[in-house]
Each structure stands twice: as structure tokens, then as C-alpha cells.
Amino acid sequence: MLETTDFLKAELKKIEDWENEQKDLWFWEKIGRLPFKLLDKITPKFIQEKIGLAIDELGNYIQTGGQYLVKEESILKKFSPKESLPGQELLRIEDLDQVSLSKMDEVANEIKNSRTKFATIQGATTGIGGLFTLAIDVPVLLGLSLKVLQEMAISYGFDPKDKAERIFIVKCLQFSSSDIVGKKAILEDLSSFQEENRNNQMISQLQGWREVVTTYRDNFGWKKLFQMIPIAGMVFGAFINRSSIGDVAEAGQMLFRKRRILERINQLEKV
């Protein structure tokens, strides 16, 4: 299908409608508004330490990519023709600018479904032991969240090796767990990535990364609290991880898709 300006604007309208739908707070977000000091009192120290380490890892990820930087080859293979010969060179991320939006959506949806299923199994597995296996689940879920967001970035032709893109990814992570006020503020921040002076704003974006992960920590802590009960934690763990990764993947797909659509509209209007 030919991607006309009208088609792209119609797709952009769908994303804007989705953004407006994010105004409703769900159960976990309402719980997250309770005083976080209460959670501090009932959360064991070693769990708090794991969450603290996860926050440090997010800082490392922004700066260098750290251990969470994904390999792009596995995603780029999904864009290569099935009839490609063994050893044939893969597409590069910058080549995806020429790929249809429908193909990008196909790859992104495949990733979202795959990662959500994996998160469900992983959450159930670590939830069996309740409190004792929760410490394992904390870094795993963070790593999976960052991985799926990077894969969404690549699916729409954006390179997570670029520090600015990693900032965008962490903002997407925050968006998925923020309340209505936070979501509105983050959407305004993310809109600046379409502007030509994006790199000039990178420093100010970096200065706020600790606030980003603090918000994520607060909501994450409440969600994982319900996974501390042995056996019952298996059900909570499966549900929590499935919904968490599902929300993260959806946010990443919508926000990266929006940027790709806006870029293509700008290109067509310049012709």
C-alpha cells in the first residue's frame, strides 16, 4: 500500500487517540499514589537493595548501554526476504527508512507477543518462591523492559546505540508506569525528539534521568509487593510481569511508530 500523506495522518490520529486513552489510572497506579514510605517499612532490605541496583543499572544504560544493549541482528533478520541466500548481508538500521510501515508494524507486533509470553512464564516461575525468588525477578524484568523497548526502536528504524535514543527509551519506560500527570509531561518531553535541535536538549534530558527512574521504582515496588506471597505469588507474578511488559511494549511501539510517521509526513510534505 502506498503511504500517502493522508494515510500517514490517519495512522497518526490513531496514535493520538491512544495517547488520550492513557488518562485512566489503573489499579496499580492508584496504589502507587500511597505514601512510598509505607512500602519502605514493609519491603525487606535486600529487595530494596535490588531495586536500588536496578536504578544504578539504568544510569549505566543511559550513559553506555551497559549490559542491556541488545544486538540488532536478530531484529534486522526479520526484515530480510525469506528467499535471501545464506551469508547475504542483512539490512542496516538506516535502511529501514525505506521499509513500509506495515512491515514495521508486523515485526513490532511479533516482538510484543513474544516478549509478553516470555514475561508471563518468567513471572510465574520466580513467583513460586514468593519473597525469596522476587530478588531474581527485579533485574530480569528491568532487563526485559529495556530489551523490548530497544527492539521496538530498531523495528521502526531507530538505533539504541545512539545515546539520545536511550534517553527516549528510558522516557518510554517511565511513561508506561506514570500517572496521568506524568504521562502528559513525558509526552511533551518526547515531542521534542522530532525537532532538529534534539541534540542540544540532550543534556537537560540527561539531568532528569534520576527522576525518571524514581517514578519507575515507586510503581515497580508496589507491583512486586503482591508477588511476595509464596505459591500465590506465581499467579501475581505471571499477571504482573505480563501486564508490565505488555504496557512497556505497547508504549514503545506507539511512541516510536509516531516518530516514524511524523518523519515520513515531513518528507512527503517537502516534496
PDB file of N, CA, C and O in Angstrom, residues 112-143:
ATOM      1  N   LYS A 112       6.311  -7.919  20.427  1.00  0.00           N
ATOM      2  CA  LYS A 112       5.461  -7.652  21.590  1.00  0.00           C
ATOM      3  C   LYS A 112       4.817  -8.942  22.108  1.00  0.00           C
ATOM      4  O   LYS A 112       4.822  -9.208  23.318  1.00  0.00           O
ATOM      5  N   ASN A 113       4.288  -9.748  21.207  1.00  0.00           N
ATOM      6  CA  ASN A 113       3.638 -11.001  21.610  1.00  0.00           C
ATOM      7  C   ASN A 113       4.642 -11.974  22.214  1.00  0.00           C
ATOM      8  O   ASN A 113       4.364 -12.622  23.229  1.00  0.00           O
ATOM      9  N   SER A 114       5.809 -12.053  21.604  1.00  0.00           N
ATOM     10  CA  SER A 114       6.833 -12.980  22.084  1.00  0.00           C
ATOM     11  C   SER A 114       7.332 -12.593  23.471  1.00  0.00           C
ATOM     12  O   SER A 114       7.444 -13.441  24.367  1.00  0.00           O
ATOM     13  N   ARG A 115       7.642 -11.321  23.671  1.00  0.00           N
ATOM     14  CA  ARG A 115       8.181 -10.857  24.959  1.00  0.00           C
ATOM     15  C   ARG A 115       7.133 -10.931  26.065  1.00  0.00           C
ATOM     16  O   ARG A 115       7.463 -11.214  27.220  1.00  0.00           O
ATOM     17  N   THR A 116       5.868 -10.688  25.724  1.00  0.00           N
ATOM     18  CA  THR A 116       4.812 -10.760  26.729  1.00  0.00           C
ATOM     19  C   THR A 116       4.629 -12.195  27.216  1.00  0.00           C
ATOM     20  O   THR A 116       4.466 -12.446  28.413  1.00  0.00           O
ATOM     21  N   LYS A 117       4.673 -13.147  26.296  1.00  0.00           N
ATOM     22  CA  LYS A 117       4.553 -14.560  26.675  1.00  0.00           C
ATOM     23  C   LYS A 117       5.724 -14.984  27.555  1.00  0.00           C
ATOM     24  O   LYS A 117       5.545 -15.689  28.549  1.00  0.00           O
ATOM     25  N   PHE A 118       6.921 -14.548  27.174  1.00  0.00           N
ATOM     26  CA  PHE A 118       8.107 -14.896  27.963  1.00  0.00           C
ATOM     27  C   PHE A 118       8.004 -14.314  29.366  1.00  0.00           C
ATOM     28  O   PHE A 118       8.334 -14.978  30.359  1.00  0.00           O
ATOM     29  N   ALA A 119       7.545 -13.055  29.467  1.00  0.00           N
ATOM     30  CA  ALA A 119       7.429 -12.397  30.769  1.00  0.00           C
ATOM     31  C   ALA A 119       6.416 -13.104  31.657  1.00  0.00           C
ATOM     32  O   ALA A 119       6.599 -13.196  32.879  1.00  0.00           O
ATOM     33  N   THR A 120       5.339 -13.613  31.062  1.00  0.00           N
ATOM     34  CA  THR A 120       4.323 -14.335  31.829  1.00  0.00           C
ATOM     35  C   THR A 120       4.911 -15.583  32.464  1.00  0.00           C
ATOM     36  O   THR A 120       4.719 -15.850  33.662  1.00  0.00           O
ATOM     37  N   ILE A 121       5.641 -16.358  31.667  1.00  0.00           N
ATOM     38  CA  ILE A 121       6.269 -17.591  32.168  1.00  0.00           C
ATOM     39  C   ILE A 121       7.318 -17.264  33.225  1.00  0.00           C
ATOM     40  O   ILE A 121       7.389 -17.896  34.280  1.00  0.00           O
ATOM     41  N   GLN A 122       8.118 -16.246  32.942  1.00  0.00           N
ATOM     42  CA  GLN A 122       9.191 -15.869  33.870  1.00  0.00           C
ATOM     43  C   GLN A 122       8.616 -15.375  35.199  1.00  0.00           C
ATOM     44  O   GLN A 122       9.110 -15.711  36.270  1.00  0.00           O
ATOM     45  N   GLY A 123       7.540 -14.594  35.156  1.00  0.00           N
ATOM     46  CA  GLY A 123       6.922 -14.080  36.367  1.00  0.00           C
ATOM     47  C   GLY A 123       6.319 -15.183  37.208  1.00  0.00           C
ATOM     48  O   GLY A 123       6.410 -15.165  38.438  1.00  0.00           O
ATOM     49  N   ALA A 124       5.706 -16.177  36.541  1.00  0.00           N
ATOM     50  CA  ALA A 124       5.128 -17.307  37.269  1.00  0.00           C
ATOM     51  C   ALA A 124       6.215 -18.142  37.927  1.00  0.00           C
ATOM     52  O   ALA A 124       6.075 -18.592  39.068  1.00  0.00           O
ATOM     53  N   THR A 125       7.321 -18.324  37.209  1.00  0.00           N
ATOM     54  CA  THR A 125       8.423 -19.135  37.723  1.00  0.00           C
ATOM     55  C   THR A 125       9.047 -18.521  38.961  1.00  0.00           C
ATOM     56  O   THR A 125       9.243 -19.184  39.984  1.00  0.00           O
ATOM     57  N   THR A 126       9.366 -17.240  38.893  1.00  0.00           N
ATOM     58  CA  THR A 126      10.001 -16.582  40.038  1.00  0.00           C
ATOM     59  C   THR A 126       9.000 -16.276  41.139  1.00  0.00           C
ATOM     60  O   THR A 126       9.390 -16.029  42.279  1.00  0.00           O
ATOM     61  N   GLY A 127       7.691 -16.310  40.818  1.00  0.00           N
ATOM     62  CA  GLY A 127       6.677 -16.035  41.824  1.00  0.00           C
ATOM     63  C   GLY A 127       6.385 -17.207  42.734  1.00  0.00           C
ATOM     64  O   GLY A 127       5.797 -17.049  43.799  1.00  0.00           O
ATOM     65  N   ILE A 128       6.798 -18.411  42.324  1.00  0.00           N
ATOM     66  CA  ILE A 128       6.522 -19.607  43.117  1.00  0.00           C
ATOM     67  C   ILE A 128       7.137 -19.493  44.512  1.00  0.00           C
ATOM     68  O   ILE A 128       6.537 -19.846  45.516  1.00  0.00           O
ATOM     69  N   GLY A 129       8.358 -18.977  44.573  1.00  0.00           N
ATOM     70  CA  GLY A 129       9.055 -18.876  45.851  1.00  0.00           C
ATOM     71  C   GLY A 129       8.743 -17.629  46.633  1.00  0.00           C
ATOM     72  O   GLY A 129       9.324 -17.393  47.695  1.00  0.00           O
ATOM     73  N   GLY A 130       7.826 -16.800  46.103  1.00  0.00           N
ATOM     74  CA  GLY A 130       7.445 -15.578  46.810  1.00  0.00           C
ATOM     75  C   GLY A 130       8.625 -14.657  47.041  1.00  0.00           C
ATOM     76  O   GLY A 130       9.390 -14.325  46.133  1.00  0.00           O
ATOM     77  N   LEU A 131       8.803 -14.268  48.287  1.00  0.00           N
ATOM     78  CA  LEU A 131       9.806 -13.287  48.681  1.00  0.00           C
ATOM     79  C   LEU A 131      11.216 -13.697  48.283  1.00  0.00           C
ATOM     80  O   LEU A 131      12.030 -12.878  47.876  1.00  0.00           O
ATOM     81  N   PHE A 132      11.505 -14.998  48.354  1.00  0.00           N
ATOM     82  CA  PHE A 132      12.872 -15.467  48.161  1.00  0.00           C
ATOM     83  C   PHE A 132      13.319 -15.440  46.696  1.00  0.00           C
ATOM     84  O   PHE A 132      14.498 -15.326  46.401  1.00  0.00           O
ATOM     85  N   THR A 133      12.380 -15.586  45.784  1.00  0.00           N
ATOM     86  CA  THR A 133      12.747 -15.531  44.366  1.00  0.00           C
ATOM     87  C   THR A 133      12.458 -14.170  43.746  1.00  0.00           C
ATOM     88  O   THR A 133      12.825 -13.919  42.599  1.00  0.00           O
ATOM     89  N   LEU A 134      11.808 -13.279  44.494  1.00  0.00           N
ATOM     90  CA  LEU A 134      11.490 -11.946  43.980  1.00  0.00           C
ATOM     91  C   LEU A 134      12.753 -11.176  43.627  1.00  0.00           C
ATOM     92  O   LEU A 134      12.785 -10.429  42.640  1.00  0.00           O
ATOM     93  N   ALA A 135      13.817 -11.363  44.411  1.00  0.00           N
ATOM     94  CA  ALA A 135      15.068 -10.648  44.163  1.00  0.00           C
ATOM     95  C   ALA A 135      15.638 -10.995  42.794  1.00  0.00           C
ATOM     96  O   ALA A 135      16.317 -10.180  42.165  1.00  0.00           O
ATOM     97  N   ILE A 136      15.357 -12.202  42.310  1.00  0.00           N
ATOM     98  CA  ILE A 136      15.822 -12.608  40.981  1.00  0.00           C
ATOM     99  C   ILE A 136      15.017 -11.882  39.915  1.00  0.00           C
ATOM    100  O   ILE A 136      15.535 -11.503  38.861  1.00  0.00           O
ATOM    101  N   ASP A 137      13.735 -11.706  40.198  1.00  0.00           N
ATOM    102  CA  ASP A 137      12.816 -11.155  39.205  1.00  0.00           C
ATOM    103  C   ASP A 137      13.039  -9.673  38.937  1.00  0.00           C
ATOM    104  O   ASP A 137      12.778  -9.191  37.834  1.00  0.00           O
ATOM    105  N   VAL A 138      13.526  -8.935  39.943  1.00  0.00           N
ATOM    106  CA  VAL A 138      13.693  -7.482  39.812  1.00  0.00           C
ATOM    107  C   VAL A 138      14.598  -7.115  38.637  1.00  0.00           C
ATOM    108  O   VAL A 138      14.172  -6.386  37.725  1.00  0.00           O
ATOM    109  N   PRO A 139      15.862  -7.589  38.583  1.00  0.00           N
ATOM    110  CA  PRO A 139      16.715  -7.202  37.461  1.00  0.00           C
ATOM    111  C   PRO A 139      16.284  -7.826  36.138  1.00  0.00           C
ATOM    112  O   PRO A 139      16.483  -7.235  35.078  1.00  0.00           O
ATOM    113  N   VAL A 140      15.666  -9.016  36.207  1.00  0.00           N
ATOM    114  CA  VAL A 140      15.226  -9.676  34.982  1.00  0.00           C
ATOM    115  C   VAL A 140      14.130  -8.869  34.292  1.00  0.00           C
ATOM    116  O   VAL A 140      14.153  -8.670  33.079  1.00  0.00           O
ATOM    117  N   LEU A 141      13.161  -8.397  35.081  1.00  0.00           N
ATOM    118  CA  LEU A 141      12.059  -7.631  34.500  1.00  0.00           C
ATOM    119  C   LEU A 141      12.542  -6.296  33.947  1.00  0.00           C
ATOM    120  O   LEU A 141      12.098  -5.861  32.878  1.00  0.00           O
ATOM    121  N   LEU A 142      13.461  -5.656  34.639  1.00  0.00           N
ATOM    122  CA  LEU A 142      14.023  -4.401  34.133  1.00  0.00           C
ATOM    123  C   LEU A 142      14.755  -4.648  32.818  1.00  0.00           C
ATOM    124  O   LEU A 142      14.585  -3.910  31.849  1.00  0.00           O
ATOM    125  N   GLY A 143      15.568  -5.704  32.801  1.00  0.00           N
ATOM    126  CA  GLY A 143      16.318  -6.025  31.590  1.00  0.00           C
ATOM    127  C   GLY A 143      15.397  -6.340  30.429  1.00  0.00           C
ATOM    128  O   GLY A 143      15.632  -5.904  29.290  1.00  0.00           O
TER     129      GLY A 143
END
